[in-house]
Coordinates of C-alpha atoms and ligand atoms in Angstrom, one line a residue:
X901 CA 41.4 13.0 -48.5
X902 CA 45.2 14.0 -50.5
X903 CA 47.1 10.5 -50.8
X904 CA 50.9 11.0 -50.4
X905 CA 52.2 8.3 -53.1
X906 CA 55.8 10.8 -53.9
X907 CA 58.0 12.6 -51.1
X908 CA 61.3 14.2 -52.4
X909 CA 63.4 15.4 -49.4
X910 CA 65.7 18.4 -50.1
X911 CA 68.8 18.2 -48.3
X912 CA 70.3 15.2 -47.4
X913 CA 71.8 16.1 -43.8
X914 CA 71.7 15.1 -40.2
X915 CA 67.5 15.2 -40.4
X916 CA 66.5 15.1 -44.1
X917 CA 68.8 11.6 -44.4
X918 CA 67.6 9.9 -40.9
X919 CA 63.8 11.3 -40.7
X920 CA 62.9 10.5 -44.9
X921 CA 64.9 7.4 -44.4
X922 CA 62.3 6.2 -41.8
X923 CA 59.4 7.5 -43.8
X924 CA 60.6 5.1 -46.4
X925 CA 60.7 2.3 -44.0
X926 CA 57.3 2.7 -42.1
X927 CA 55.7 3.9 -45.6
X928 CA 56.6 0.8 -47.7
X929 CA 53.9 2.2 -50.5
X930 CA 55.7 5.7 -50.4
X931 CA 58.5 6.3 -53.2
X932 CA 61.3 8.9 -51.0
X933 CA 63.7 10.6 -53.0
X934 CA 66.2 12.6 -51.2
X935 CA 68.1 15.1 -53.2
X936 CA 71.3 17.1 -52.3
X937 CA 73.4 20.1 -54.2
X938 CA 76.4 18.5 -52.6
X939 CA 77.0 15.0 -54.9
X940 CA 80.6 13.9 -52.1
X941 CA 77.2 13.6 -49.8
X942 CA 74.9 11.5 -52.1
X943 CA 77.6 8.9 -53.4
X944 CA 78.1 8.4 -49.6
X945 CA 74.5 7.7 -48.9
X946 CA 74.5 5.7 -52.0
X947 CA 77.6 3.7 -50.5
X948 CA 78.6 1.1 -48.0
X949 CA 79.6 3.9 -45.5
X950 CA 77.2 6.2 -45.3
X951 CA 78.2 10.0 -44.2
X952 CA 77.0 10.4 -40.6
X953 CA 77.3 7.8 -37.8
X954 CA 73.9 7.4 -36.3
X955 CA 73.2 4.0 -34.0
X956 CA 70.4 2.3 -36.2
X957 CA 70.7 4.4 -39.3
X958 CA 72.5 1.6 -41.8
X959 CA 70.0 -1.1 -40.8
X960 CA 67.1 1.0 -41.9
X961 CA 68.8 2.8 -45.4
X962 CA 70.0 -1.0 -46.2
X963 CA 66.9 -2.2 -46.0
X964 CA 64.9 0.2 -48.6
X965 CA 67.3 1.6 -50.5
X966 CA 66.6 1.5 -53.7
X967 CA 63.4 -0.2 -53.1
X968 CA 61.2 2.9 -52.2
X969 CA 63.8 4.9 -51.1
X970 CA 66.3 6.6 -53.0
X971 CA 69.2 9.6 -52.7
X972 CA 70.4 11.3 -55.8
X973 CA 71.4 14.9 -57.2
X974 CA 68.9 15.6 -59.6
X975 CA 66.6 17.7 -57.4
X976 CA 65.0 19.1 -60.5
X977 CA 63.4 15.5 -61.6
X978 CA 62.5 14.8 -57.7
X979 CA 60.8 18.0 -57.2
X980 CA 59.0 17.5 -60.4
X981 CA 58.1 13.9 -59.6
X982 CA 56.8 14.6 -56.3
X983 CA 53.2 15.1 -53.9
X984 CA 55.1 16.4 -51.0
X985 CA 58.5 18.3 -50.8
X986 CA 60.4 18.4 -47.1
X987 CA 62.5 21.8 -46.9
X988 CA 65.4 19.9 -45.3
X989 CA 68.5 22.1 -45.6
X990 CA 70.9 23.8 -43.0
X991 CA 70.1 27.3 -41.2
X992 CA 73.3 28.0 -40.0
X993 CA 73.7 31.6 -38.2
X994 CA 73.9 34.4 -40.5
X995 CA 78.3 35.2 -40.6
X996 CA 77.6 38.8 -42.4
X997 CA 75.6 41.4 -42.7
X998 CA 72.4 42.4 -40.9
X999 CA 71.9 40.0 -38.0
X1000 CA 75.4 38.8 -38.2
X1001 CA 75.8 36.1 -35.5
X1002 CA 72.3 36.1 -34.3
X1003 CA 69.8 35.3 -36.7
X1004 CA 69.5 32.5 -39.6
X1005 CA 71.4 32.6 -43.0
X1006 CA 67.6 31.1 -45.0
X1007 CA 70.0 31.8 -48.2
X1008 CA 68.9 27.6 -48.2
X1009 CA 65.7 27.9 -47.5
X1010 CA 65.2 30.4 -50.0
X1011 CA 67.6 28.8 -52.7
X1012 CA 64.9 26.0 -52.6
X1013 CA 62.0 27.6 -52.3
X1014 CA 62.7 29.3 -55.6
X1015 CA 64.1 25.8 -57.0
X1016 CA 60.6 24.5 -56.3
X1017 CA 58.4 27.0 -57.5
X1018 CA 60.5 27.0 -60.8
X1019 CA 60.5 23.7 -61.8
X1020 CA 57.2 22.8 -60.2
X1021 CA 54.7 20.7 -63.6
X1022 CA 52.1 20.4 -60.8
X1023 CA 50.7 21.1 -57.3
X1024 CA 52.9 20.7 -54.2
X1025 CA 52.4 20.3 -50.4
X1026 CA 55.7 21.6 -49.7
X1027 CA 56.7 21.1 -45.8
X1028 CA 59.5 23.2 -44.0
X1029 CA 61.5 21.1 -41.6
X1030 CA 64.6 23.2 -41.1
X1031 CA 64.1 25.4 -37.9
X1032 CA 63.7 28.9 -39.1
X1033 CA 62.8 32.0 -37.1
X1034 CA 58.8 32.5 -36.8
X1035 CA 57.3 33.4 -40.1
X1036 CA 59.3 31.8 -42.6
X1037 CA 56.6 30.0 -44.5
X1038 CA 54.8 33.2 -45.0
X1039 CA 57.9 33.9 -47.0
X1040 CA 58.2 30.8 -48.6
X1041 CA 54.5 31.6 -49.6
X1042 CA 55.3 34.6 -51.2
X1043 CA 57.6 33.2 -53.1
X1044 CA 55.3 29.9 -54.1
X1045 CA 52.3 32.1 -55.2
X1046 CA 54.0 34.6 -56.9
X1047 CA 54.7 30.8 -59.2
X1048 CA 51.6 29.4 -58.6
X1049 CA 48.7 28.8 -62.0
X1050 CA 45.3 27.9 -62.1
X1051 CA 46.5 24.5 -62.6
X1052 CA 49.2 24.7 -60.1
X1053 CA 48.8 25.2 -56.1
X1054 CA 50.8 25.2 -53.2
X1055 CA 50.6 24.4 -49.6
X1056 CA 52.8 25.0 -47.3
X1057 CA 53.2 23.0 -44.1
X1058 CA 55.4 23.1 -41.1
X1059 CA 57.0 20.2 -39.6
X1060 CA 59.8 20.5 -37.4
X1061 CA 62.2 18.2 -36.1
X1062 CA 62.7 17.2 -32.7
X1063 CA 65.5 14.1 -33.0
X1064 CA 68.4 14.7 -31.3
X1065 CA 72.0 13.2 -32.8
X1066 CA 72.8 9.8 -30.9
X1067 CA 69.5 8.8 -30.5
X1068 CA 67.5 10.2 -34.0
X1069 CA 66.7 6.6 -35.2
X1070 CA 64.5 6.0 -31.8
X1071 CA 63.3 9.4 -31.5
X1072 CA 62.1 8.9 -35.0
X1073 CA 60.2 5.1 -34.5
X1074 CA 58.8 6.4 -31.4
X1075 CA 58.5 10.3 -30.8
X1076 CA 57.5 12.4 -28.0
X1077 CA 55.0 14.1 -30.7
X1078 CA 54.8 15.0 -34.2
X1079 CA 53.8 19.0 -34.9
X1080 CA 52.9 19.9 -38.0
X1081 CA 51.7 23.6 -38.5
X1082 CA 49.5 25.3 -40.9
X1083 CA 47.3 27.8 -42.1
X1084 CA 43.4 27.4 -41.1
X1085 CA 42.1 27.3 -44.2
X1086 CA 39.7 24.5 -45.5
X1087 CA 43.2 23.3 -48.2
X1088 CA 45.6 23.8 -45.8
X1089 CA 44.0 22.0 -43.1
X1090 CA 44.0 19.3 -45.8
X1091 CA 47.6 19.0 -46.5
X1092 CA 48.2 19.2 -42.8
X1093 CA 45.9 15.6 -42.6
X1094 CA 47.8 14.1 -45.5
X1095 CA 51.0 15.0 -43.9
X1096 CA 49.7 13.3 -40.5
X1097 CA 48.1 10.7 -42.4
X1098 CA 52.0 9.2 -43.3
X1099 CA 53.4 9.6 -39.7
X1100 CA 49.9 7.8 -38.6
X1101 CA 51.4 4.9 -40.3
X1102 CA 53.5 4.4 -37.1
X1103 CA 53.1 7.3 -34.7
X1104 CA 49.8 7.0 -33.0
X1105 CA 47.1 9.6 -33.2
X1106 CA 47.4 11.5 -29.9
X1107 CA 50.8 12.2 -30.7
X1108 CA 50.7 13.9 -33.6
X1109 CA 49.7 17.7 -33.2
X1110 CA 47.7 19.7 -35.0
X1111 CA 48.8 23.9 -35.1
X1112 CA 48.8 27.0 -36.6
X1113 CA 51.8 27.2 -38.5
X1114 CA 53.4 29.8 -36.4
X1115 CA 52.6 28.4 -33.2
X1116 CA 54.7 25.4 -35.1
X1117 CA 57.6 27.1 -36.0
X1118 CA 58.2 29.4 -32.9
X1119 CA 57.4 25.8 -30.9
X1120 CA 60.6 24.4 -32.4
X1121 CA 63.0 27.5 -31.6
X1122 CA 61.0 27.6 -27.8
X1123 CA 61.6 23.5 -27.7
X1124 CA 65.3 24.2 -27.8
X1125 CA 65.9 27.2 -26.0
X1126 CA 64.3 25.7 -22.6
X1127 CA 66.5 22.5 -23.1
X1128 CA 69.4 24.1 -23.6
X1129 CA 68.3 26.8 -20.6
X1130 CA 68.1 23.9 -18.3
X1131 CA 71.5 22.6 -19.2
X1132 CA 72.6 26.5 -18.2
X1133 CA 70.9 26.4 -15.3
X1134 CA 72.7 23.3 -14.2
X1135 CA 76.0 24.0 -15.3
X1136 CA 75.6 27.1 -13.5
X1137 CA 74.6 25.8 -9.9
X1138 CA 77.7 23.5 -10.9
X1139 CA 79.7 26.4 -10.1
X1140 CA 77.9 26.9 -7.4
X1141 CA 78.6 23.6 -6.3
X1142 CA 82.4 23.9 -6.5
X1143 CA 82.7 26.5 -4.6
X1144 CA 80.4 25.0 -1.6
X1145 CA 80.9 21.4 -1.1
X1146 CA 77.7 20.5 -2.9
X1147 CA 77.7 18.3 -5.4
X1148 CA 75.7 18.7 -8.6
X1149 CA 74.4 15.4 -8.7
X1150 CA 73.1 14.6 -6.2
X1151 CA 71.3 18.6 -6.7
X1152 CA 70.2 17.5 -9.9
X1153 CA 68.8 14.1 -8.8
X1154 CA 67.3 15.8 -5.9
X1155 CA 65.5 18.3 -8.0
X1156 CA 64.8 16.1 -11.0
X1157 CA 62.5 14.1 -8.6
X1158 CA 60.1 16.6 -8.4
X1159 CA 57.5 15.3 -11.0
X1160 CA 57.0 19.1 -11.9
X1161 CA 61.2 19.1 -13.0
X1162 CA 61.6 16.1 -14.0
X1163 CA 64.8 14.2 -14.8
X1164 CA 66.2 14.5 -18.0
X1165 CA 68.3 17.6 -19.6
X1166 CA 69.9 18.0 -16.0
X1167 CA 73.2 16.7 -16.6
X1168 CA 76.1 19.2 -16.1
X1169 CA 78.4 19.0 -18.3
X1170 CA 82.1 21.5 -19.9
X1171 CA 78.8 23.4 -21.8
X1172 CA 75.9 22.3 -24.7
X1173 CA 77.4 22.0 -28.0
X1174 CA 76.1 20.8 -31.5
X1175 CA 74.6 22.6 -34.5
X1176 CA 71.5 24.1 -32.6
X1177 CA 71.2 25.1 -29.4
X1178 CA 73.0 28.1 -29.8
X1179 CA 72.1 28.7 -33.5
X1180 CA 68.4 28.9 -32.5
X1181 CA 68.8 30.4 -29.2
X1182 CA 70.1 33.1 -31.1
X1183 CA 67.6 33.3 -33.6
X1184 CA 65.6 33.6 -30.6
X1185 CA 67.5 36.5 -29.5
X1186 CA 67.3 38.0 -33.1
X1187 CA 63.6 37.4 -33.5
X1188 CA 63.0 38.9 -29.9
X1189 CA 65.1 42.3 -30.7
X1190 CA 63.2 42.5 -34.3
X1191 CA 59.5 42.4 -32.3
X1192 CA 61.6 45.4 -29.8
X1193 CA 61.3 42.9 -26.7
X1194 CA 64.7 43.2 -25.6
X1195 CA 64.2 42.0 -22.0
X1196 CA 62.8 39.0 -23.5
X1197 CA 66.1 39.0 -25.7
X1198 CA 68.6 39.6 -23.1
X1199 CA 66.7 36.7 -21.3
X1200 CA 67.8 34.2 -23.4
X1201 CA 70.7 35.3 -24.5
X1202 CA 72.3 34.4 -21.0
X1203 CA 71.6 31.2 -22.0
X1204 CA 74.5 31.2 -24.2
X1205 CA 76.5 33.9 -22.2
X1206 CA 76.4 30.6 -19.8
X1207 CA 77.8 28.3 -21.8
X1208 CA 80.5 30.0 -22.7
X1209 CA 81.5 30.8 -19.2
X1210 CA 81.5 26.9 -18.3
X1211 CA 83.8 26.4 -21.2
X1212 CA 86.1 29.1 -19.9
X1213 CA 85.5 28.7 -16.3
X1214 CA 86.6 24.8 -16.9
X1215 CA 89.4 25.7 -18.5
X1216 CA 90.4 28.0 -16.2
X1217 CA 90.4 25.4 -13.8
X1218 CA 92.5 23.4 -15.2
X1219 CA 95.3 25.6 -15.9
X1220 CA 95.0 26.8 -12.0
X1221 CA 96.0 23.3 -10.8
X1222 CA 98.3 21.9 -13.3
X1223 CA 100.3 25.3 -11.1
X1224 CA 99.2 28.1 -13.3
X1225 CA 100.8 26.8 -16.7
X1226 CA 99.8 24.4 -19.2
X1227 CA 102.8 25.6 -21.8
X1228 CA 104.6 22.4 -22.9
X1229 CA 102.5 19.7 -20.9
X1230 CA 100.9 17.2 -22.5
X1231 CA 97.2 17.1 -22.3
X1232 CA 94.9 14.1 -23.3
X1233 CA 91.4 14.6 -24.9
X1234 CA 89.2 12.1 -24.4
X1235 CA 86.1 12.6 -26.8
X1236 CA 86.0 15.5 -29.5
X1237 CA 82.5 14.9 -30.7
X1238 CA 79.5 17.2 -29.5
X1239 CA 77.6 14.5 -27.5
X1240 CA 78.2 10.4 -27.2
X1241 CA 77.1 8.1 -30.6
X1242 CA 77.6 10.2 -32.8
X1243 CA 80.7 11.7 -35.6
X1244 CA 79.0 15.4 -35.4
X1245 CA 81.5 17.8 -34.2
X1246 CA 79.5 21.3 -35.1
X1247 CA 79.7 23.6 -32.2
X1248 CA 81.4 21.0 -29.5
X1249 CA 82.8 21.8 -26.5
X1250 CA 86.3 20.1 -27.5
X1251 CA 86.5 22.8 -30.3
X1252 CA 86.7 25.9 -27.9
X1253 CA 88.4 24.0 -25.1
X1254 CA 91.5 22.8 -27.1
X1255 CA 92.1 26.0 -29.2
X1256 CA 92.8 27.2 -25.4
X1257 CA 94.8 24.6 -25.1
X1258 CA 96.8 25.7 -28.0
X1259 CA 96.7 29.2 -26.9
X1260 CA 98.7 28.3 -24.1
X1261 CA 101.3 26.0 -26.0
X1262 CA 100.2 23.1 -24.6
X1263 CA 100.5 19.2 -26.5
X1264 CA 97.1 18.2 -27.5
X1265 CA 96.8 14.2 -27.7
X1266 CA 92.9 13.9 -28.9
X1267 CA 91.3 10.8 -29.0
X1268 CA 87.8 10.0 -30.5
X1269 CA 86.3 6.4 -31.7
X1270 CA 83.8 8.4 -34.9
X1271 CA 85.2 11.7 -35.7
X1272 CA 87.8 11.3 -38.2
X1273 CA 91.6 13.5 -38.5
X1274 CA 90.9 15.6 -41.1
X1275 CA 87.1 16.8 -39.4
X1276 CA 89.2 17.5 -35.9
X1277 CA 92.0 19.5 -38.0
X1278 CA 89.9 21.9 -39.9
X1279 CA 87.8 22.1 -36.8
X1280 CA 90.9 23.2 -34.7
X1281 CA 92.1 25.5 -37.9
X1282 CA 88.9 27.1 -38.4
X1283 CA 89.6 30.9 -37.3
X1284 CA 86.7 32.5 -40.0
X1285 CA 88.8 32.7 -42.4
X1286 CA 90.5 35.2 -40.9
X1287 CA 94.5 33.7 -40.4
X1288 CA 95.9 30.2 -41.6
X1289 CA 96.2 28.4 -38.2
X1290 CA 96.6 25.1 -39.7
X1291 CA 100.1 25.3 -39.4
X1292 CA 100.1 26.1 -35.6
X1293 CA 97.0 23.7 -34.9
X1294 CA 99.1 20.9 -36.7
X1295 CA 102.4 21.5 -34.3
X1296 CA 100.3 20.9 -31.3
X1297 CA 97.7 18.4 -31.9
X1298 CA 98.3 14.1 -31.8
X1299 CA 95.5 12.3 -33.0
X1300 CA 95.5 9.3 -31.8
X1301 CA 94.0 5.9 -32.2
X1302 CA 93.1 5.3 -28.7
X1303 CA 92.3 6.6 -25.4
X1304 CA 95.7 4.6 -23.9
X1305 CA 97.4 6.0 -26.5
X1306 CA 96.7 9.8 -26.2
X1307 CA 97.3 9.8 -22.1
X1308 CA 100.9 8.4 -22.9
X1309 CA 102.9 10.8 -20.8
X1310 CA 100.4 13.0 -20.3
X1311 CA 100.2 15.7 -17.7
X1312 CA 96.9 15.5 -17.5
X1313 CA 93.6 13.7 -19.3
X1314 CA 90.0 15.7 -19.9
X1315 CA 86.6 14.2 -20.2
X1316 CA 85.1 15.9 -22.7
X1317 CA 82.8 13.8 -24.7
X1318 CA 80.6 11.4 -22.6
X1319 CA 81.7 8.4 -24.6
X1320 CA 80.1 4.8 -23.2
X1321 CA 83.9 3.7 -23.6
X1322 CA 85.3 5.8 -21.3
X1323 CA 83.3 5.2 -18.3
X1324 CA 86.0 3.6 -15.4
X1325 CA 84.2 0.4 -16.1
X1326 CA 85.5 0.3 -19.3
X1327 CA 88.5 2.0 -19.2
X1328 CA 91.9 0.4 -17.4
X1329 CA 92.3 3.8 -15.8
X1330 CA 95.1 1.9 -13.6
X1331 CA 96.9 1.4 -16.9
X1332 CA 96.1 5.2 -18.4
X1333 CA 97.7 6.7 -14.6
X1334 CA 100.6 4.2 -14.8
X1335 CA 101.6 5.8 -18.3
X1336 CA 101.5 9.5 -17.4
X1337 CA 103.5 11.8 -15.5
X1338 CA 103.2 12.5 -12.0
X1339 CA 101.0 13.9 -10.4
X1340 CA 98.5 12.5 -13.2
X1341 CA 95.5 14.9 -13.2
X1342 CA 92.0 13.9 -14.3
X1343 CA 89.4 16.4 -15.2
X1344 CA 85.8 15.3 -15.7
X1345 CA 83.6 17.6 -18.2
X1346 CA 81.0 14.9 -18.0
X1347 CA 80.9 13.5 -14.7
X1348 CA 81.4 10.2 -15.9
X1349 CA 84.0 8.7 -13.6
X1350 CA 84.1 7.6 -10.2
X1351 CA 86.1 10.1 -8.1
X1352 CA 86.9 8.1 -5.2
X1353 CA 87.8 4.8 -7.1
X1354 CA 90.0 7.0 -9.6
X1355 CA 91.2 9.0 -6.6
X1356 CA 92.5 5.5 -5.1
X1357 CA 94.2 4.7 -7.8
X1358 CA 97.0 7.4 -7.6
X1359 CA 94.9 10.4 -10.2
X1360 CA 93.8 14.4 -9.1
X1361 CA 90.6 14.0 -10.0
X1362 CA 88.6 17.4 -10.8
X1363 CA 85.1 16.7 -12.1
X1364 CA 82.5 19.9 -12.7
X1365 CA 80.6 20.6 -10.2
X1366 CA 82.0 18.4 -7.6
X1367 CA 84.9 19.2 -5.1
X1368 CA 86.8 17.6 -2.3
X1369 CA 84.8 19.9 0.0
X1370 CA 82.1 17.3 -0.4
X1371 CA 81.9 15.2 2.4
X1372 CA 83.6 17.8 4.9
X1373 CA 81.9 19.7 7.8
Ligands
NAD533 P1 73.1 19.6 -42.6 O1 74.1 20.9 -42.8 O2 73.4 18.3 -42.3 O3 72.1 19.2 -44.2 C1 71.7 20.3 -45.3 C2 71.8 19.3 -46.3 O4 71.3 20.4 -47.1 C3 73.5 20.0 -46.9 O5 73.8 18.4 -47.1 C4 73.1 20.8 -48.6 O6 74.0 20.7 -48.7 C5 72.1 20.8 -48.7 N1 71.5 21.8 -48.9 C6 71.5 23.1 -48.6 N2 71.0 23.8 -49.4 C7 70.5 22.8 -50.8 C8 69.7 23.0 -51.8 N3 69.2 24.6 -52.5 N4 69.0 22.2 -52.4 C9 69.4 21.2 -52.3 N5 70.2 20.5 -51.1 C10 70.8 21.8 -50.2 O7 72.1 19.8 -41.8 P2 71.4 19.1 -40.8 O8 72.0 19.1 -40.1 O9 70.3 18.0 -41.4 O10 69.7 20.3 -40.2 C11 69.2 21.0 -41.6 C12 68.0 21.7 -40.5 O11 67.5 20.9 -39.6 C13 68.5 22.8 -39.6 O12 67.4 23.7 -40.0 C14 68.7 22.1 -38.3 O13 68.6 23.5 -37.5 C15 67.1 21.8 -38.2 N6 67.6 20.6 -37.3 C16 68.7 19.5 -36.9 C17 68.9 18.5 -36.0 C18 70.0 18.2 -36.2 O14 70.6 17.4 -34.9 N7 70.8 17.7 -36.8 C19 67.8 18.3 -34.6 C20 66.6 19.4 -35.7 C21 66.9 19.8 -36.7
UGA534 C1 69.0 19.1 -29.5 C2 67.6 18.5 -28.9 O1 67.8 17.6 -28.2 C3 66.8 18.1 -30.4 O2 65.2 17.7 -29.8 C4 66.6 18.7 -31.5 O3 66.0 18.6 -32.7 C5 68.1 19.3 -32.4 O4 68.7 19.8 -30.7 C6 68.3 20.0 -33.1 O5 67.1 20.9 -33.4 O6 69.1 20.1 -33.8 P1 70.9 17.1 -30.4 O7 71.7 18.9 -30.4 O8 71.5 16.2 -31.3 O9 69.2 17.7 -30.1 O10 71.6 16.7 -29.0 P2 71.3 16.7 -27.2 O11 71.6 15.5 -26.9 O12 70.3 17.9 -27.0 O13 72.6 17.4 -26.7 C7 72.5 19.1 -26.9 C8 74.0 19.2 -25.8 O14 73.7 19.5 -24.6 C9 75.5 17.9 -26.4 O15 76.2 18.4 -26.3 C10 75.1 17.5 -24.7 O16 76.3 17.0 -24.3 C11 74.6 18.7 -24.0 N1 73.9 17.9 -22.6 C12 72.7 17.7 -23.0 C13 74.0 18.5 -21.4 O17 75.2 18.8 -21.6 N2 73.4 17.7 -20.3 C14 72.4 17.9 -20.4 O18 71.5 17.1 -19.7 C15 72.0 17.0 -22.2

């Protein structure tokens, strides 16, 4: 029986930080060191303002930091001291070369693996925590085994992470399941058990699933693809609802009451964002193409196509409704993060929408409770390095300290992120209406507000998946 006393996590990001902080919190007898090559990020983890916003994270970190939880840039030392190493580095979509725009860029996984191979002085269990294409563990094994000796042995496990941002701590404390894949050899299964034992400090045994390595790797991509597919399905239906008078909330509710379908992930929206859904589906598409399965590739690709369509459809609807022009009009955007309760903006629908508004020469006033001003300006200026769009962005964009400030003198309000503070029982929409140009338009991309209540106030309300045809004969 292998007992783990010392864990290293390579990558102090949205996954490595919270995941390993929770392990330290639940296993006070295990020393957990989270390392990163980014010194600014590590300094923030060691400060009072953690580098990511996540409800409940502060409590977990502050309780264990410098007791059995450490953040460091000394990658080599942490590797050497560890019995078990999580590789939790980023795996973005490749920007150039073969598979650009689809395949996962595995350069960070490879460099972390090579580092382990280079500096390890004793046997290690190496755990793939990052989301990776199926059979990546094979490449990691080849690198590690090329450096193994009689005394140093490496076991590789796949332990994908299923947390969602905004609920990460809750997801980690009470996961639906923990998945651990291993080679089905005696050593592989022993390592699998050692990791399972760590989780079983707080996760019930029946929630710890063990599989072979490749099933584990593929299950992660599959789960994200299926979740995103549900959103694209309901968003496709939202377009039909708008054209017919059906109400997408009612349709989703009626479908979700079927226990075979379930009610979650059926909320129509302006399109899914976040660092992973698009990236992981494109990764699955690329994998299918590489396996010479073009029909499978195009099936999954359609989920991303529908998501892009939903964002463009929303923008077109806004322009059409505002009398076919938004040039020089002021648009107040409520929310910039890709979902509520996070400051993360990666692939946020807000970025696509606002870039389109700027292209139309509109003035855009943005308010988000958690996203930094500089992050907003950087995201909107990012043109893939092709041209410097920053001056144009600064000319058209105003970043505000409240929803009221953003909506002052605006022609239209657009709800992009479903922050609770934008709900109509929290925000004084009467005050917002009073400050706006008339007619005052409101576009709700999140099904957050009560349309009849706002219509009564005088707003021209436009909600995704709903139309004024609803309720008509
Ligand atoms: P992130 O970009 O927030 O963090 C990754 C960190 O790894 C960065 O701080 C980077 O500096 C560091 N890093 C890269 N190479 C390194 C190296 N060689 N040595 C040391 N540090 C290195 O990424 P993330 O959001 O935490 O995602 C990590 C992985 O987890 C990805 O594969 C992602 O798909 C997956 N995932 C993410 C989420 C999520 O909610 N963000 C959820 C589940 C799975
Ligand atoms: C998602 C998955 O939910 C996690 O299980 C997974 O671990 C993670 O990706 C990952 O691999 O990174 P996350 O992207 O953090 O988590 O957040 P989600 O709650 O899944 O939301 C993703 C996007 O879909 C958001 O923009 C959200 O607003 C949108 N969404 C979600 C909808 O539009 N409708 C819904 O019904 C649900």
